[in-house]
Short mmCIF file of C-alpha atoms in Angstrom, two decimals:
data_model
loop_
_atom_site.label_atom_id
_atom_site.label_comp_id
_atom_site.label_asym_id
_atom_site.label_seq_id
_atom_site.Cartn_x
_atom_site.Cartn_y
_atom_site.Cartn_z
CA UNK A 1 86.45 -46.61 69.29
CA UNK A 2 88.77 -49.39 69.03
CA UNK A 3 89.40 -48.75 72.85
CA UNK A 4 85.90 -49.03 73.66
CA UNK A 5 85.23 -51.80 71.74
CA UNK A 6 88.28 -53.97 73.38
CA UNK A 7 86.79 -52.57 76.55
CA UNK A 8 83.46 -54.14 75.84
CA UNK A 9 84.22 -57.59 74.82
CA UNK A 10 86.33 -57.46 78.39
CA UNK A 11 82.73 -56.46 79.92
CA UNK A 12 81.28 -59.26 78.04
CA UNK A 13 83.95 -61.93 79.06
CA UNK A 14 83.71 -60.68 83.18
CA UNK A 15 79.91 -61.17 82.53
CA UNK A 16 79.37 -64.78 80.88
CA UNK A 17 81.84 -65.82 83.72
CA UNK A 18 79.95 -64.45 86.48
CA UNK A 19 76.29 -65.57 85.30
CA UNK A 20 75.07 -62.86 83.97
CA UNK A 21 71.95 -63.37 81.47
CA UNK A 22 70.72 -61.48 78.46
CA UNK A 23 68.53 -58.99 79.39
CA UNK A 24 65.88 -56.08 77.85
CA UNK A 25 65.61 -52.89 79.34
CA UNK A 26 62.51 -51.54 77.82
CA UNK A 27 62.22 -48.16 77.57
CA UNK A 28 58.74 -45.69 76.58
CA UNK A 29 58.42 -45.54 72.60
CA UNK A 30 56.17 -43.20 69.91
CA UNK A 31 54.84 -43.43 66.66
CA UNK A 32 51.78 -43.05 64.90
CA UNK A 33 49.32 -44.93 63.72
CA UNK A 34 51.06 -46.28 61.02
CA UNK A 35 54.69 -46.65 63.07
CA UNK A 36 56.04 -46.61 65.98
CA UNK A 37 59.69 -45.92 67.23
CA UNK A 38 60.75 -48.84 69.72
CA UNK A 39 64.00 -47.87 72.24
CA UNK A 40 65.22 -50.63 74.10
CA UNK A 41 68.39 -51.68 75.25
CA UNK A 42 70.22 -55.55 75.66
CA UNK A 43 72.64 -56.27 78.31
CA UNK A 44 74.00 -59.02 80.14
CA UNK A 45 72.53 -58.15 83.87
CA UNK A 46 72.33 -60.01 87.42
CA UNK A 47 69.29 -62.76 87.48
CA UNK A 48 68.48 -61.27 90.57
CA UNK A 49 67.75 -57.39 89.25
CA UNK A 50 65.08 -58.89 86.44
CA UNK A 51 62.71 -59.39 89.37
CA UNK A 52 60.92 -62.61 88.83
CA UNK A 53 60.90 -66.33 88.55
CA UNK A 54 61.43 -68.23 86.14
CA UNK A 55 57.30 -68.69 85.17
CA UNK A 56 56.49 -65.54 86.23
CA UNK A 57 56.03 -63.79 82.44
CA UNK A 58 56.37 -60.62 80.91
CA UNK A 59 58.47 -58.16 83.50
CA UNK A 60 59.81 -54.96 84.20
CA UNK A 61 63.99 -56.31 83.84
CA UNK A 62 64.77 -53.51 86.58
CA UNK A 63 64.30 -53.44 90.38
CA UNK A 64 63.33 -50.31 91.66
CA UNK A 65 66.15 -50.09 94.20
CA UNK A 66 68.71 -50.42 91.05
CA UNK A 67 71.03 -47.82 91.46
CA UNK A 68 72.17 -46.03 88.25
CA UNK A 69 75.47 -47.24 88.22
CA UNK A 70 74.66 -50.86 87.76
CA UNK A 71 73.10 -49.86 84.48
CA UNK A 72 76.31 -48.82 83.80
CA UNK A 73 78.44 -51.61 84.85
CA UNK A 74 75.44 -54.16 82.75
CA UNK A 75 77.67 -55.38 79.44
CA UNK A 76 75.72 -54.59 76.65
CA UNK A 77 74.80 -56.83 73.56
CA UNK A 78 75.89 -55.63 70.86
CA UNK A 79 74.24 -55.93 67.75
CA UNK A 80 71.58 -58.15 69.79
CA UNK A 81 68.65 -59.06 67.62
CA UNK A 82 65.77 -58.20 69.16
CA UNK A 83 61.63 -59.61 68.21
CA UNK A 84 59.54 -57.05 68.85
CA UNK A 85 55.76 -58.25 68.96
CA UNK A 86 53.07 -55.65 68.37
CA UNK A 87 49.38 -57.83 68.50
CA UNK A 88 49.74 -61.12 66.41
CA UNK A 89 52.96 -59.56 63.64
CA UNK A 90 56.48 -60.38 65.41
CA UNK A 91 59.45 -57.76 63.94
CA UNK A 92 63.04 -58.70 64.22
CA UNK A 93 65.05 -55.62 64.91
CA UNK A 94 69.01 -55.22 65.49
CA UNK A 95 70.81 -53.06 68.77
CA UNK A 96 74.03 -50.98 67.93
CA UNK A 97 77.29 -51.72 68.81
CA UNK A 98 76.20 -50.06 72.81
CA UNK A 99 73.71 -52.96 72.80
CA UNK A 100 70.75 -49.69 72.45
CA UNK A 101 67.57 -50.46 70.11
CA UNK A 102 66.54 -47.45 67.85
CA UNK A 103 64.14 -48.73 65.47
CA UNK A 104 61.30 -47.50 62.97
CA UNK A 105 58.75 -50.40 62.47
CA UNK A 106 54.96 -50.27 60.23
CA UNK A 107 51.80 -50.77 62.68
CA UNK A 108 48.49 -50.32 62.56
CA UNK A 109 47.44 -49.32 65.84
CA UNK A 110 44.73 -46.82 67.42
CA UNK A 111 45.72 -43.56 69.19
CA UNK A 112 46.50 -43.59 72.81
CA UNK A 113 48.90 -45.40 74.82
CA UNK A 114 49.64 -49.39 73.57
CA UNK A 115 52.26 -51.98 75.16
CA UNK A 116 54.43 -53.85 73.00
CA UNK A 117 57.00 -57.24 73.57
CA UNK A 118 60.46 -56.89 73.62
CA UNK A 119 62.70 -60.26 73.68
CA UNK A 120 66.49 -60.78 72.50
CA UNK A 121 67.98 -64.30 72.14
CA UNK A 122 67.55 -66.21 75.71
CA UNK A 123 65.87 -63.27 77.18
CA UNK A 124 63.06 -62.77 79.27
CA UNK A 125 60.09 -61.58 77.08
CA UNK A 126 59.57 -57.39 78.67
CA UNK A 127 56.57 -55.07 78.02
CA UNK A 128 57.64 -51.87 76.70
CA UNK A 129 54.87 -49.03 76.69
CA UNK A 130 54.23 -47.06 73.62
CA UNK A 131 52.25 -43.59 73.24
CA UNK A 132 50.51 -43.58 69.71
CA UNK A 133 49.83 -39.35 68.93
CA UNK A 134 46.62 -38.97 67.02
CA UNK A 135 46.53 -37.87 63.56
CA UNK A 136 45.60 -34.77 63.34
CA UNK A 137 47.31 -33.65 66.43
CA UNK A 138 48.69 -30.05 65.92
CA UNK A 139 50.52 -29.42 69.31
CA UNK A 140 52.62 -31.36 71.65
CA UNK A 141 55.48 -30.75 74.40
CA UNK A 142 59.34 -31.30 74.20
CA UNK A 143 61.07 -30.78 77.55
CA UNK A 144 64.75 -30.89 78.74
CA UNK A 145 65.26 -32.44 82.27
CA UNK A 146 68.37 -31.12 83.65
CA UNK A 147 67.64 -28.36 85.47
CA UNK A 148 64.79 -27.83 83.60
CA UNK A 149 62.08 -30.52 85.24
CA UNK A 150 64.89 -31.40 88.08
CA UNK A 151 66.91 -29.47 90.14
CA UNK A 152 70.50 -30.86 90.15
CA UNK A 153 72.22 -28.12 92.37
CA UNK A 154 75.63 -29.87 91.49
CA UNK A 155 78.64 -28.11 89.21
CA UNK A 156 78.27 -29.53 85.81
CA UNK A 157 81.10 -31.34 85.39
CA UNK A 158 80.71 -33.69 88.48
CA UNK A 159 76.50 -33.93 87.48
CA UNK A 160 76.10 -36.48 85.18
CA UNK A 161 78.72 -38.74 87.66
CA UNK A 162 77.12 -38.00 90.81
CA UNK A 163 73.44 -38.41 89.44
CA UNK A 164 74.22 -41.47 88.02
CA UNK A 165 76.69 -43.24 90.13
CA UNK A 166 76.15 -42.03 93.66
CA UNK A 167 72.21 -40.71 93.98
CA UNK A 168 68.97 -42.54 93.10
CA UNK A 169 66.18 -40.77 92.28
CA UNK A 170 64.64 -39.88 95.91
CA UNK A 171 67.86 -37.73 96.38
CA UNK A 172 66.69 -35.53 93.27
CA UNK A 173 64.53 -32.36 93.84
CA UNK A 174 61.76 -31.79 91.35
CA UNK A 175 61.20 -28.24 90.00
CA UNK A 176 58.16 -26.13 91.55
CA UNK A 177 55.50 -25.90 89.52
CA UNK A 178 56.75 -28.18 86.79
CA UNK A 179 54.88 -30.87 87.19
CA UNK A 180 51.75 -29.38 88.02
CA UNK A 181 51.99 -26.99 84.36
CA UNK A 182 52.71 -30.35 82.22
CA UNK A 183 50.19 -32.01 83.77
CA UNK A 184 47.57 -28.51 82.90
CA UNK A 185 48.87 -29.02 79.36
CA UNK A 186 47.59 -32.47 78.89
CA UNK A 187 44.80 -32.03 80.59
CA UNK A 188 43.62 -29.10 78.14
CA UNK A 189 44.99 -30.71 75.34
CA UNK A 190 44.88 -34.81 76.04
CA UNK A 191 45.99 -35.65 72.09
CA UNK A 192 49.28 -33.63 73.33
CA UNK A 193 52.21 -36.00 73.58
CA UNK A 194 55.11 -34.95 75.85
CA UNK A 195 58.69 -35.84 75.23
CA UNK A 196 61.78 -35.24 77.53
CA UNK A 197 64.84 -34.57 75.46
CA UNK A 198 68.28 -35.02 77.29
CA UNK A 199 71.77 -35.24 76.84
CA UNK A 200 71.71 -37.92 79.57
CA UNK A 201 73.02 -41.33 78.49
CA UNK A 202 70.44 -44.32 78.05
CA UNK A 203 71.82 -45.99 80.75
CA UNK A 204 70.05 -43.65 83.14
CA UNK A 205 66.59 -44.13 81.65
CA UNK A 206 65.29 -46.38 84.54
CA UNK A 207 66.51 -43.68 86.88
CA UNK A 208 64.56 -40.72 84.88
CA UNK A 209 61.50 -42.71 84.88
CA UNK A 210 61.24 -43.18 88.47
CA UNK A 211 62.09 -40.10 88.99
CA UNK A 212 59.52 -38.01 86.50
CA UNK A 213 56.38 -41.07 88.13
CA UNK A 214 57.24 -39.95 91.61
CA UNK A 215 57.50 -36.39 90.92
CA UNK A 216 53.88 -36.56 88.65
CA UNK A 217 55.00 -35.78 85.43
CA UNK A 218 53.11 -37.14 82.51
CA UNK A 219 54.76 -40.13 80.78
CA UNK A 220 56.32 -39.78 78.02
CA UNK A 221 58.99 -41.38 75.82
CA UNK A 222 62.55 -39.96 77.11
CA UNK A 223 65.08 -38.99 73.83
CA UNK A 224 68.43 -39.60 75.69
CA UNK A 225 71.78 -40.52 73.77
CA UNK A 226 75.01 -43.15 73.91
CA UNK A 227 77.73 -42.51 75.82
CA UNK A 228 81.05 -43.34 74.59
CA UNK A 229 83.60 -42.55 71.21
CA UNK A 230 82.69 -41.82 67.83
CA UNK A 231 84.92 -41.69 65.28
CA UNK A 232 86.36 -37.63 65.44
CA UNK A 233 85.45 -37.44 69.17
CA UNK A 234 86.40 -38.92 72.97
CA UNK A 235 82.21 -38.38 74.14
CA UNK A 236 79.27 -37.80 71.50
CA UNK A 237 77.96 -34.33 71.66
CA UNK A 238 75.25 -33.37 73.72
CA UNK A 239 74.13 -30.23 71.93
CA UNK A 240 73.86 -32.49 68.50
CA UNK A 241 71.75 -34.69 69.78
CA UNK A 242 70.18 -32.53 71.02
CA UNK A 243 69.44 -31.00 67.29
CA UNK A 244 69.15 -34.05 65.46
CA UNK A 245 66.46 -34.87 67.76
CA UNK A 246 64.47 -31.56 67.33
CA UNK A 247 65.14 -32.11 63.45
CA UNK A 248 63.73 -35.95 63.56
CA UNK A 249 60.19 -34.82 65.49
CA UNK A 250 59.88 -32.37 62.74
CA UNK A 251 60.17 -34.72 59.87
CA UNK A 252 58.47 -37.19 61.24
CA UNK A 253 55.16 -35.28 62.93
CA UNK A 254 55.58 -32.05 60.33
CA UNK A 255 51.54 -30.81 61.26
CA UNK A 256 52.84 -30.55 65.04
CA UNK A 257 53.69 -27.10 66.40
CA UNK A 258 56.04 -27.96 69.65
CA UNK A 259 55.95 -25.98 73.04
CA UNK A 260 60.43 -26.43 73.43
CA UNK A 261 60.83 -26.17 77.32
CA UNK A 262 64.23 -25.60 78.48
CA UNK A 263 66.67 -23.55 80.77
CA UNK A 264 68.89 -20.44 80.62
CA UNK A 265 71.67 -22.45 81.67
CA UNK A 266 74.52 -22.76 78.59
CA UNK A 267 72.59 -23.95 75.15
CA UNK A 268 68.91 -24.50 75.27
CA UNK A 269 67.71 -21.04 74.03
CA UNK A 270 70.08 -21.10 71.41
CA UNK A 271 69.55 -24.54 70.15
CA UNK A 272 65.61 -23.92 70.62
CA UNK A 273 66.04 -20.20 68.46
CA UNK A 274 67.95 -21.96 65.89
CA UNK A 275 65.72 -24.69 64.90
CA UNK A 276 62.90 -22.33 65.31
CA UNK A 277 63.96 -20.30 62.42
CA UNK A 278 64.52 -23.49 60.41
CA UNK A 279 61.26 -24.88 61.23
CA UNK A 280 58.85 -22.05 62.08
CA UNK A 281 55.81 -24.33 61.67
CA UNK A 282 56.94 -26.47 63.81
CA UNK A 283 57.26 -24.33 67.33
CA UNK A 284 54.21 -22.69 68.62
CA UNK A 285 56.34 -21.09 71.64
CA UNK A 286 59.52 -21.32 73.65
CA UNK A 287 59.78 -21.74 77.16
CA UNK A 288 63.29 -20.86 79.20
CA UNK A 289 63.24 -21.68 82.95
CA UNK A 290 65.70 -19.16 84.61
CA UNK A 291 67.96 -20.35 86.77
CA UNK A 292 68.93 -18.74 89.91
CA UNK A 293 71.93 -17.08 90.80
CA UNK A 294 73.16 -20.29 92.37
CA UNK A 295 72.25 -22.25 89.73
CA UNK A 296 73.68 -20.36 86.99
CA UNK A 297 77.13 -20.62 88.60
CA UNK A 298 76.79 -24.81 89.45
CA UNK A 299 75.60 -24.66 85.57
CA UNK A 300 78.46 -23.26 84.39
CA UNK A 301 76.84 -19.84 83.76
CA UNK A 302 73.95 -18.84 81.45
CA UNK A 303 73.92 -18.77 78.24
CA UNK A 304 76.19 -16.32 76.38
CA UNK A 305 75.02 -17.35 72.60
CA UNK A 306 71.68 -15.38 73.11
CA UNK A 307 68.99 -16.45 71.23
CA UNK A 308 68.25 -16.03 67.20
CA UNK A 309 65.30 -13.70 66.41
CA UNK A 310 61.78 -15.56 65.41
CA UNK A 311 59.21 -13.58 64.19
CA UNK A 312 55.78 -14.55 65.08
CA UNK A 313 56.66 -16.99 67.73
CA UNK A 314 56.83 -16.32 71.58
CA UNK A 315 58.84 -16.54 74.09
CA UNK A 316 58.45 -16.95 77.79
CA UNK A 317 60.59 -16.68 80.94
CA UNK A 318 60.03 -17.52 84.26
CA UNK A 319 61.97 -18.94 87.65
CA UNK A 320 59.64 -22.31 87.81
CA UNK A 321 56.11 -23.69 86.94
CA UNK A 322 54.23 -21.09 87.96
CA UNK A 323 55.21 -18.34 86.24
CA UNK A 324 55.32 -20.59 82.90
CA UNK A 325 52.21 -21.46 83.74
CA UNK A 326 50.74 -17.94 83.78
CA UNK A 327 51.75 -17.07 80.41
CA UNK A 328 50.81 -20.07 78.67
CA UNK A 329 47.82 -18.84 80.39
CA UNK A 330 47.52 -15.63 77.98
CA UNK A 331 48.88 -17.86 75.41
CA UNK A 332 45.56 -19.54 75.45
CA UNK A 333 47.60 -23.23 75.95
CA UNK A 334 46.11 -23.88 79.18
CA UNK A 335 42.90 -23.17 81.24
CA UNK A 336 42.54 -25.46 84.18
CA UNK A 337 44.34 -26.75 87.18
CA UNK A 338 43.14 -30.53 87.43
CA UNK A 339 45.24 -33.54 87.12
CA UNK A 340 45.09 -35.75 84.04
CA UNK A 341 44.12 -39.66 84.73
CA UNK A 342 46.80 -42.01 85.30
CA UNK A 343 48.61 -43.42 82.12
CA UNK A 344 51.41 -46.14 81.96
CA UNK A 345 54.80 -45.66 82.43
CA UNK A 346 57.83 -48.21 82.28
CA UNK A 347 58.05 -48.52 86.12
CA UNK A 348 54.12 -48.91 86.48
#
């Protein structure tokens, strides 16, 4: 940690030399109707990659030809504090040391999808979208993206490096059938939030988002994590995250019973089993995409742990959309095959 921290206040230096300005990066939030959860992230980026003049208002801070690895190279702020306006009330809310904005903060706001202000110090004021579930709502989606929504075809060590350094997000091949079953969920159930849970890093948020808007997959806040040390470990643990994520959405939406949507590929099924036996109330079914043969070896094999037994709630398995699709089918989850209406999205 002490590493990374000299590390960033070299970043920092390099940046106020070279004329870089404090920037947002908005990314999607959720709450309720009584709070929302606002993600965000402060750096010190290029003018030239927040897209606008100087008079030209509330923006998007990105460019949609930003590559992922200028997110990475982007200094962050850290311990920015950042006013967050929701309507007329203004809330002042601090970053971490990564310069990335996790905070809880009391609304009052109607169900459905809101937009909120982000700005930090001498920053541009951003619009950050926000999806508000419904009380009352009693099912919603959590997905995993690598090979899961996307097809990375990469070996697993190299994949988070080449997908975030080298490729944008044409170069990424969506699932079959994927985006087509999400999109029959929320169309049978609209209150349904979705939420795509990754180990990826923040940084490639922008990226994702394109990525899941081109390929038609409802929006949805994305539940990525930091890179970087902690204080027992080199890189934070993808698999906790993972589970302290799982364990948050059950706290804080405990009527919801979650469809977890993952892959065969290493630790989904047993992270999925796991906190379905904690939380039995809280999963209405398990989904495992299985990879192919080709896959499965570029993944690093499939998963050895084997799932945990959980009475009373289903499984499925199938190679892509359309065989999820089927037995959601007999599930009774979905019915039709027509696309939702268009909602917002933080490259909209």
């Amino acid at each position: 940690m002490r590493l990374d921290d000299a590390w960033l206040r070299f970043q920092t230096r390099v940046a106020v030399r070279r004329g870089r300005v404090e920037t947002v990066i908005p990314y999607t939030g959720y709450g309720t109707t009584a709070w929302v959860r606002v993600l965000a992230r402060v750096v010190l980026a290029d003018p030239r990659d927040t897209g606008g003049g100087a008079d030209s208002g509330p923006l998007k801070p990105i460019q949609e030809g930003m590559r992922g690895w200028r997110n990475f190279t982007s200094a962050p702020v850290a311990h920015a504090v950042m006013h967050v306006t929701v309507g007329d009330t203004v809330h002042d809310v601090q970053a971490d040391r990564g310069g990335v904005v996790d905070a809880r903060i009391p609304v009052s706001l109607d169900a459905g999808w809101h937009t909120i202000t982000l700005q930090s110090g001498s920053s541009r004021a951003v619009e950050a979208p926000v999806r508000v579930v419904a009380d009352g709502t009693d099912f919603g989606v959590v997905s995993d993206i690598d090979d899961t929504v996307m097809v990375t075809a990469l070996p697993r060590p190299f994949l988070a490096a080449w997908n975030t350094f080298v490729l944008d997000e044409h170069a990424r091949t969506a699932t079959p059938g994927m985006a087509v079953l999400y999109e029959r969920i929320v169309r049978t159930l609209p209150s349904a939030p979705v939420l795509y849970l990754s180990t990826g890093a923040w940084n490639v948020a922008p990226t994702l988002s394109r990525f899941l808007s081109r390929n038609l997959y409802p929006a949805g806040p994305k539940l990525l994590t930091d890179w970087g040390p902690t204080r027992d470990r080199w890189f934070r643990s993808g698999q906790e995250h993972k589970r302290i994520s799982l364990e948050r959405l059950a706290e804080e939406f405990p009527g919801v019973k979650w469809l977890l949507v993952g892959d065969d590929g290493q630790h989904d099924e047993a992270i999925y089993s796991a906190f379905a036996q904690r939380h039995p109330q809280n999963v209405r079914a398990i989904a495992i995409r299985q990879l192919s043969a080709g896959e499965a070896v570029l993944a690093g094999g499939r998963s050895k742990s084997g799932a945990l037994a959980t009475p009373g709630i289903p499984w499925i398995y199938a190679p892509d959309g359309a065989g999820m699709s089927a037995r959601l089918e007999e599930l009774g989850l979905i019915h039709s095959e027509v696309r939702s209406a268009d909602v917002p999205e933080e490259t909209d």
